[in-house]
XYZ file of C-alpha atoms in Angstrom:
372
model
C 98.161 113.701 117.555
C 98.642 111.876 113.989
C 100.101 113.201 110.468
C 99.137 110.097 108.207
C 97.911 105.875 109.334
C 96.618 103.757 107.771
C 93.842 102.094 109.885
C 93.215 98.309 110.331
C 89.240 97.308 110.680
C 90.724 93.689 112.341
C 86.909 92.668 112.417
C 85.782 93.630 109.127
C 88.597 90.489 108.173
C 87.158 88.014 110.732
C 83.998 88.880 109.414
C 85.195 88.674 105.945
C 86.519 85.415 106.117
C 83.814 84.103 108.263
C 81.504 85.592 105.037
C 84.072 83.042 102.579
C 83.673 80.120 104.790
C 79.505 80.353 104.764
C 79.665 79.759 100.561
C 81.669 76.606 100.893
C 82.151 72.892 102.706
C 85.910 73.011 102.802
C 88.396 75.204 104.480
C 89.601 78.011 104.023
C 93.268 78.897 103.758
C 93.421 82.951 103.857
C 96.528 84.531 102.292
C 98.294 86.297 104.367
C 101.770 87.336 102.035
C 102.706 90.656 101.473
C 102.525 91.515 104.734
C 98.906 90.482 104.794
C 97.614 92.952 101.271
C 99.174 95.873 103.385
C 97.134 95.020 105.939
C 99.666 94.031 108.793
C 100.005 89.954 108.015
C 100.370 88.701 112.259
C 97.178 90.381 112.979
C 95.143 89.800 110.071
C 96.663 86.316 110.608
C 94.802 86.008 113.590
C 91.546 87.764 112.894
C 91.231 85.253 109.723
C 92.304 82.229 112.298
C 88.928 84.067 114.329
C 86.631 84.130 111.529
C 87.000 80.138 111.166
C 90.480 80.391 108.550
C 91.886 76.868 109.775
C 95.563 77.445 107.265
C 97.493 80.670 105.981
C 99.270 80.759 103.076
C 102.562 82.362 102.589
C 104.791 83.279 99.549
C 108.456 82.951 101.385
C 109.790 81.152 103.683
C 110.558 84.150 105.899
C 106.835 85.004 106.600
C 106.165 81.122 107.279
C 109.068 81.546 110.160
C 107.606 84.919 111.168
C 103.983 83.274 111.626
C 105.831 80.545 113.784
C 107.689 82.867 115.859
C 104.682 85.132 116.727
C 103.044 82.314 117.802
C 101.052 81.083 115.847
C 100.081 77.520 115.286
C 97.873 76.943 112.604
C 99.093 75.322 109.816
C 101.256 77.453 106.666
C 101.883 77.035 103.410
C 104.809 78.387 101.864
C 105.142 78.297 98.316
C 107.240 80.585 96.731
C 110.916 78.641 97.116
C 114.244 79.412 95.088
C 116.606 76.584 95.861
C 119.447 76.801 98.957
C 117.641 78.371 100.744
C 116.983 76.326 104.866
C 114.059 74.425 103.946
C 115.639 72.561 106.816
C 114.078 75.102 109.423
C 110.952 75.197 107.489
C 110.361 71.441 107.955
C 111.212 71.564 111.879
C 108.830 75.243 112.326
C 105.574 72.383 110.639
C 105.878 74.674 107.622
C 104.090 73.302 104.487
C 105.920 73.383 101.571
C 105.731 73.510 97.922
C 107.911 71.478 95.192
C 106.697 71.130 91.600
C 110.181 70.050 90.433
C 112.504 67.018 90.906
C 115.214 68.847 92.066
C 113.604 71.267 94.958
C 111.809 67.417 95.756
C 115.507 66.319 96.166
C 116.682 69.471 98.248
C 113.822 69.225 100.866
C 114.683 65.341 101.024
C 118.415 66.403 101.948
C 116.409 68.900 104.433
C 114.000 66.626 106.322
C 116.448 64.531 107.232
C 118.466 67.425 108.585
C 115.320 69.193 109.800
C 114.725 64.929 111.367
C 111.402 64.507 111.208
C 109.164 63.978 107.250
C 108.900 67.538 104.780
C 104.776 68.251 104.588
C 104.302 68.975 100.813
C 102.109 70.262 98.114
C 102.633 69.485 94.852
C 102.370 72.026 92.197
C 100.721 71.599 88.723
C 100.048 74.252 86.019
C 97.314 73.860 84.624
C 97.215 77.111 82.298
C 98.364 79.750 83.833
C 101.628 79.291 82.975
C 104.083 80.659 86.143
C 104.944 78.159 89.481
C 104.149 74.672 88.659
C 105.225 71.590 86.551
C 103.767 71.428 83.192
C 101.683 68.455 82.649
C 105.303 66.922 80.355
C 107.151 67.577 83.844
C 103.709 66.487 86.230
C 104.938 62.135 86.138
C 108.924 62.404 87.037
C 107.359 64.683 90.405
C 104.998 62.234 90.826
C 108.067 59.390 90.936
C 110.140 61.123 92.824
C 107.395 62.392 94.971
C 105.949 59.083 95.777
C 109.497 57.161 96.194
C 110.441 60.140 98.781
C 107.536 59.190 100.598
C 107.900 55.571 100.621
C 111.118 56.665 102.370
C 109.808 58.663 104.896
C 111.524 61.719 103.909
C 108.553 63.310 103.129
C 104.318 63.458 103.048
C 102.726 64.893 100.815
C 100.058 66.326 102.411
C 98.396 67.967 98.830
C 98.099 68.893 95.397
C 96.543 72.389 94.376
C 97.045 74.654 91.064
C 95.982 77.965 91.237
C 93.835 79.875 88.451
C 94.031 82.910 85.781
C 90.689 83.754 84.899
C 88.525 82.832 87.271
C 87.895 87.091 88.429
C 85.971 87.367 84.834
C 83.631 84.774 85.756
C 82.556 82.411 82.428
C 85.644 82.359 80.941
C 86.421 79.055 79.564
C 89.774 78.968 80.723
C 88.411 77.600 84.157
C 86.981 74.977 82.636
C 90.059 74.132 81.006
C 92.336 74.594 84.093
C 90.023 72.456 86.192
C 89.432 68.954 83.750
C 93.515 69.895 83.405
C 93.519 69.368 87.493
C 91.129 66.843 87.370
C 93.536 65.174 85.365
C 96.828 65.927 87.631
C 95.154 64.241 90.586
C 93.772 60.718 89.195
C 97.834 59.966 87.618
C 99.052 61.117 90.733
C 96.588 58.467 92.569
C 98.161 55.875 89.918
C 101.301 56.982 91.360
C 100.101 55.965 94.689
C 99.395 59.666 96.301
C 96.858 60.688 97.482
C 96.117 63.908 99.590
C 94.420 64.915 102.118
C 94.402 68.853 100.222
C 93.159 69.261 96.953
C 93.354 72.877 96.208
C 92.756 75.575 93.608
C 89.918 77.965 94.321
C 91.292 81.705 95.147
C 88.480 84.175 96.006
C 87.147 84.635 92.991
C 86.654 80.982 92.033
C 85.479 80.190 96.141
C 82.898 83.001 95.503
C 81.616 82.522 91.742
C 82.401 78.802 91.005
C 82.037 75.563 93.653
C 83.224 73.218 91.192
C 86.093 74.459 92.509
C 85.989 74.346 95.927
C 87.132 70.192 96.336
C 89.670 70.664 99.962
C 90.542 73.293 100.964
C 89.981 77.395 99.051
C 92.772 80.017 99.599
C 91.295 83.243 99.385
C 93.645 86.732 99.429
C 91.773 89.560 99.105
C 88.338 88.571 99.254
C 89.389 88.604 102.802
C 90.641 92.480 103.589
C 86.959 92.932 101.617
C 87.593 93.824 98.164
C 86.339 92.119 95.558
C 87.837 90.485 93.273
C 85.075 90.287 90.588
C 83.594 94.057 89.517
C 80.370 94.626 89.842
C 79.479 92.621 93.123
C 81.078 93.020 96.699
C 79.377 89.617 97.891
C 78.816 91.228 100.825
C 82.265 92.014 102.169
C 83.205 94.972 104.441
C 86.649 96.322 103.210
C 89.191 96.380 105.888
C 91.637 99.375 105.014
C 91.227 103.388 105.490
C 94.753 105.641 104.306
C 94.303 108.687 105.094
C 96.603 112.264 106.548
C 96.155 115.396 107.598
C 96.087 118.896 105.606
C 99.904 120.376 106.798
C 99.273 123.920 105.276
C 95.974 125.309 103.131
C 96.898 128.366 100.091
C 94.781 130.072 97.709
C 96.037 130.730 94.203
C 95.417 132.342 91.200
C 93.981 131.171 87.606
C 96.752 130.057 85.695
C 98.897 128.727 88.515
C 101.730 125.959 87.515
C 100.749 123.066 90.617
C 103.935 120.627 91.211
C 106.310 118.892 89.772
C 106.633 120.145 85.962
C 103.923 122.293 86.827
C 101.435 119.606 84.492
C 98.421 120.768 86.679
C 97.213 124.624 86.318
C 94.575 126.264 87.889
C 91.950 126.899 85.889
C 90.304 129.646 88.700
C 91.596 130.981 91.259
C 91.135 128.079 93.895
C 92.069 126.797 97.225
C 95.252 124.351 97.180
C 95.197 122.195 100.214
C 98.643 120.347 100.857
C 98.155 116.608 102.300
C 101.812 114.592 103.381
C 101.310 112.011 102.124
C 103.191 110.368 99.196
C 105.078 107.856 96.565
C 107.025 106.766 99.842
C 104.285 106.272 101.690
C 102.235 104.228 99.109
C 100.480 106.987 96.812
C 101.058 105.502 93.453
C 102.583 108.689 90.803
C 100.115 107.018 88.665
C 97.803 108.706 90.597
C 99.359 112.583 89.640
C 95.883 114.048 88.863
C 93.716 111.823 88.899
C 93.508 110.035 92.165
C 91.151 110.895 94.176
C 91.282 112.329 97.879
C 88.055 113.656 100.560
C 88.758 116.270 101.932
C 85.703 118.072 104.591
C 82.603 117.286 102.276
C 84.133 117.271 99.432
C 85.867 114.966 97.069
C 88.515 115.813 94.326
C 91.233 115.558 92.546
C 95.531 115.422 92.951
C 96.673 118.431 91.339
C 99.657 117.054 89.859
C 102.119 114.991 90.428
C 102.354 112.472 93.203
C 105.540 113.741 95.455
C 107.733 111.188 97.330
C 106.365 112.927 100.779
C 103.379 114.868 99.530
C 100.405 115.974 97.403
C 98.737 118.578 96.730
C 94.901 118.726 95.830
C 92.692 121.706 94.313
C 89.930 121.538 96.974
C 87.966 124.833 95.209
C 86.372 126.867 97.465
C 85.745 124.001 99.425
C 86.548 125.582 103.050
C 89.774 123.736 104.108
C 92.377 124.030 106.750
C 95.554 122.967 108.140
C 94.638 120.369 110.787
C 91.387 118.524 108.474
C 91.826 114.855 107.313
C 92.598 113.432 103.855
C 91.015 110.386 103.710
C 92.441 108.753 100.529
C 90.578 105.637 100.802
C 88.235 104.076 103.025
C 85.286 101.304 102.774
C 83.304 104.344 101.220
C 79.975 104.298 103.627
C 81.034 107.594 104.779
C 81.149 109.382 101.120
C 85.280 108.515 100.919
C 86.770 106.895 98.012
C 87.716 103.174 97.551
C 90.103 101.236 96.980
C 88.380 100.889 93.892
C 88.648 103.672 93.289
C 91.798 104.426 93.211
C 92.562 101.293 91.293
C 90.164 102.882 88.903
C 92.085 105.791 88.688
C 95.416 104.269 88.193
C 94.593 101.425 86.094
C 95.392 99.020 88.108
C 94.266 96.651 90.805
C 92.895 96.982 94.008
C 95.295 94.069 95.913
C 97.551 96.712 94.816
C 96.387 100.359 96.513
C 96.193 98.625 99.648
C 99.556 96.253 98.975
C 101.212 99.497 98.900
C 100.134 101.261 101.723
C 102.153 98.896 104.168
C 105.279 101.959 104.453
C 106.974 101.810 107.947
C 107.099 105.654 107.449
C 103.809 105.514 107.730
C 101.918 104.285 111.502
C 99.802 101.444 110.734
C 97.101 101.454 113.798
C 93.804 99.416 114.318
C 90.512 98.766 115.513
C 87.839 96.456 116.788
C 87.190 93.972 119.148
C 89.894 91.869 117.549
C 92.739 95.058 117.874
């Protein structure tokens, strides 16, 4: 018997990746960082490869090495690298690494010599997101350092890439500006003798809406897990995660009863309260206080009062809810349960954050489907 659980449909991840793969002639990289957006990094990686992905993407070197330790041999790109990391371990494991400064390229040269093999590098250009990547002013120095290291046999420039800021807003003018900046950056790279096999710019949203940004590879994240990056269009994707728990107890209380810490919710009538053993220690956002939708029995009700570390209280009115009934916080929505999008709307965030929160080690994660 389980008390609280997260269920992940691996077949949904596989099928979502296959859907995305059908929308492009480019190769597909699936981002499995942050423990597969809460879905489990290694199972999600395997499901993605089964769906037609040819690359995997992670933020950290540690995540990349974990995939290698799990026996995954597909190409992996890791892109969030601070100075002083053991880059030689990644190079030795055949992990592709991102670089955007001459300083990091120098570290990669040293690490490659220690590993006894060239570093496989993707140079990142900042085309307007103003986060990672070299600015256009810094780009020539990065290209010069990379060309020199490549000529010396210490690294191979496998890719040039950038990241879009507003592709989830179809028609946003910044996408065209970033695409033009990326094209200019590629042309300058050619003048330095750098002709990468992989040029990649498109994220999930651009993969679905901007085929002119696909180049040689697209990088998909949230869409692989069945959640749309573009409001109002599901693109035929199927959400893979369900979060649920069993009601711990119920109690009948009178009108005027304050509920949970601070007594911020007061019952408007005589009602039944159901205590559900999942809280912010398990991924439930505290911003879901008096807002998060939960399906119990045949009704969708709201969390009553503040979310606690280990539990929430739900006002179910006169519904005949009893201890042991299943309370579904979110799922695919096919049976009338709330979705991650519903939770995002209720808490003022995005669906990405909702599912990624539910990777708590306390709540068991179970897998469904043929791939489980």
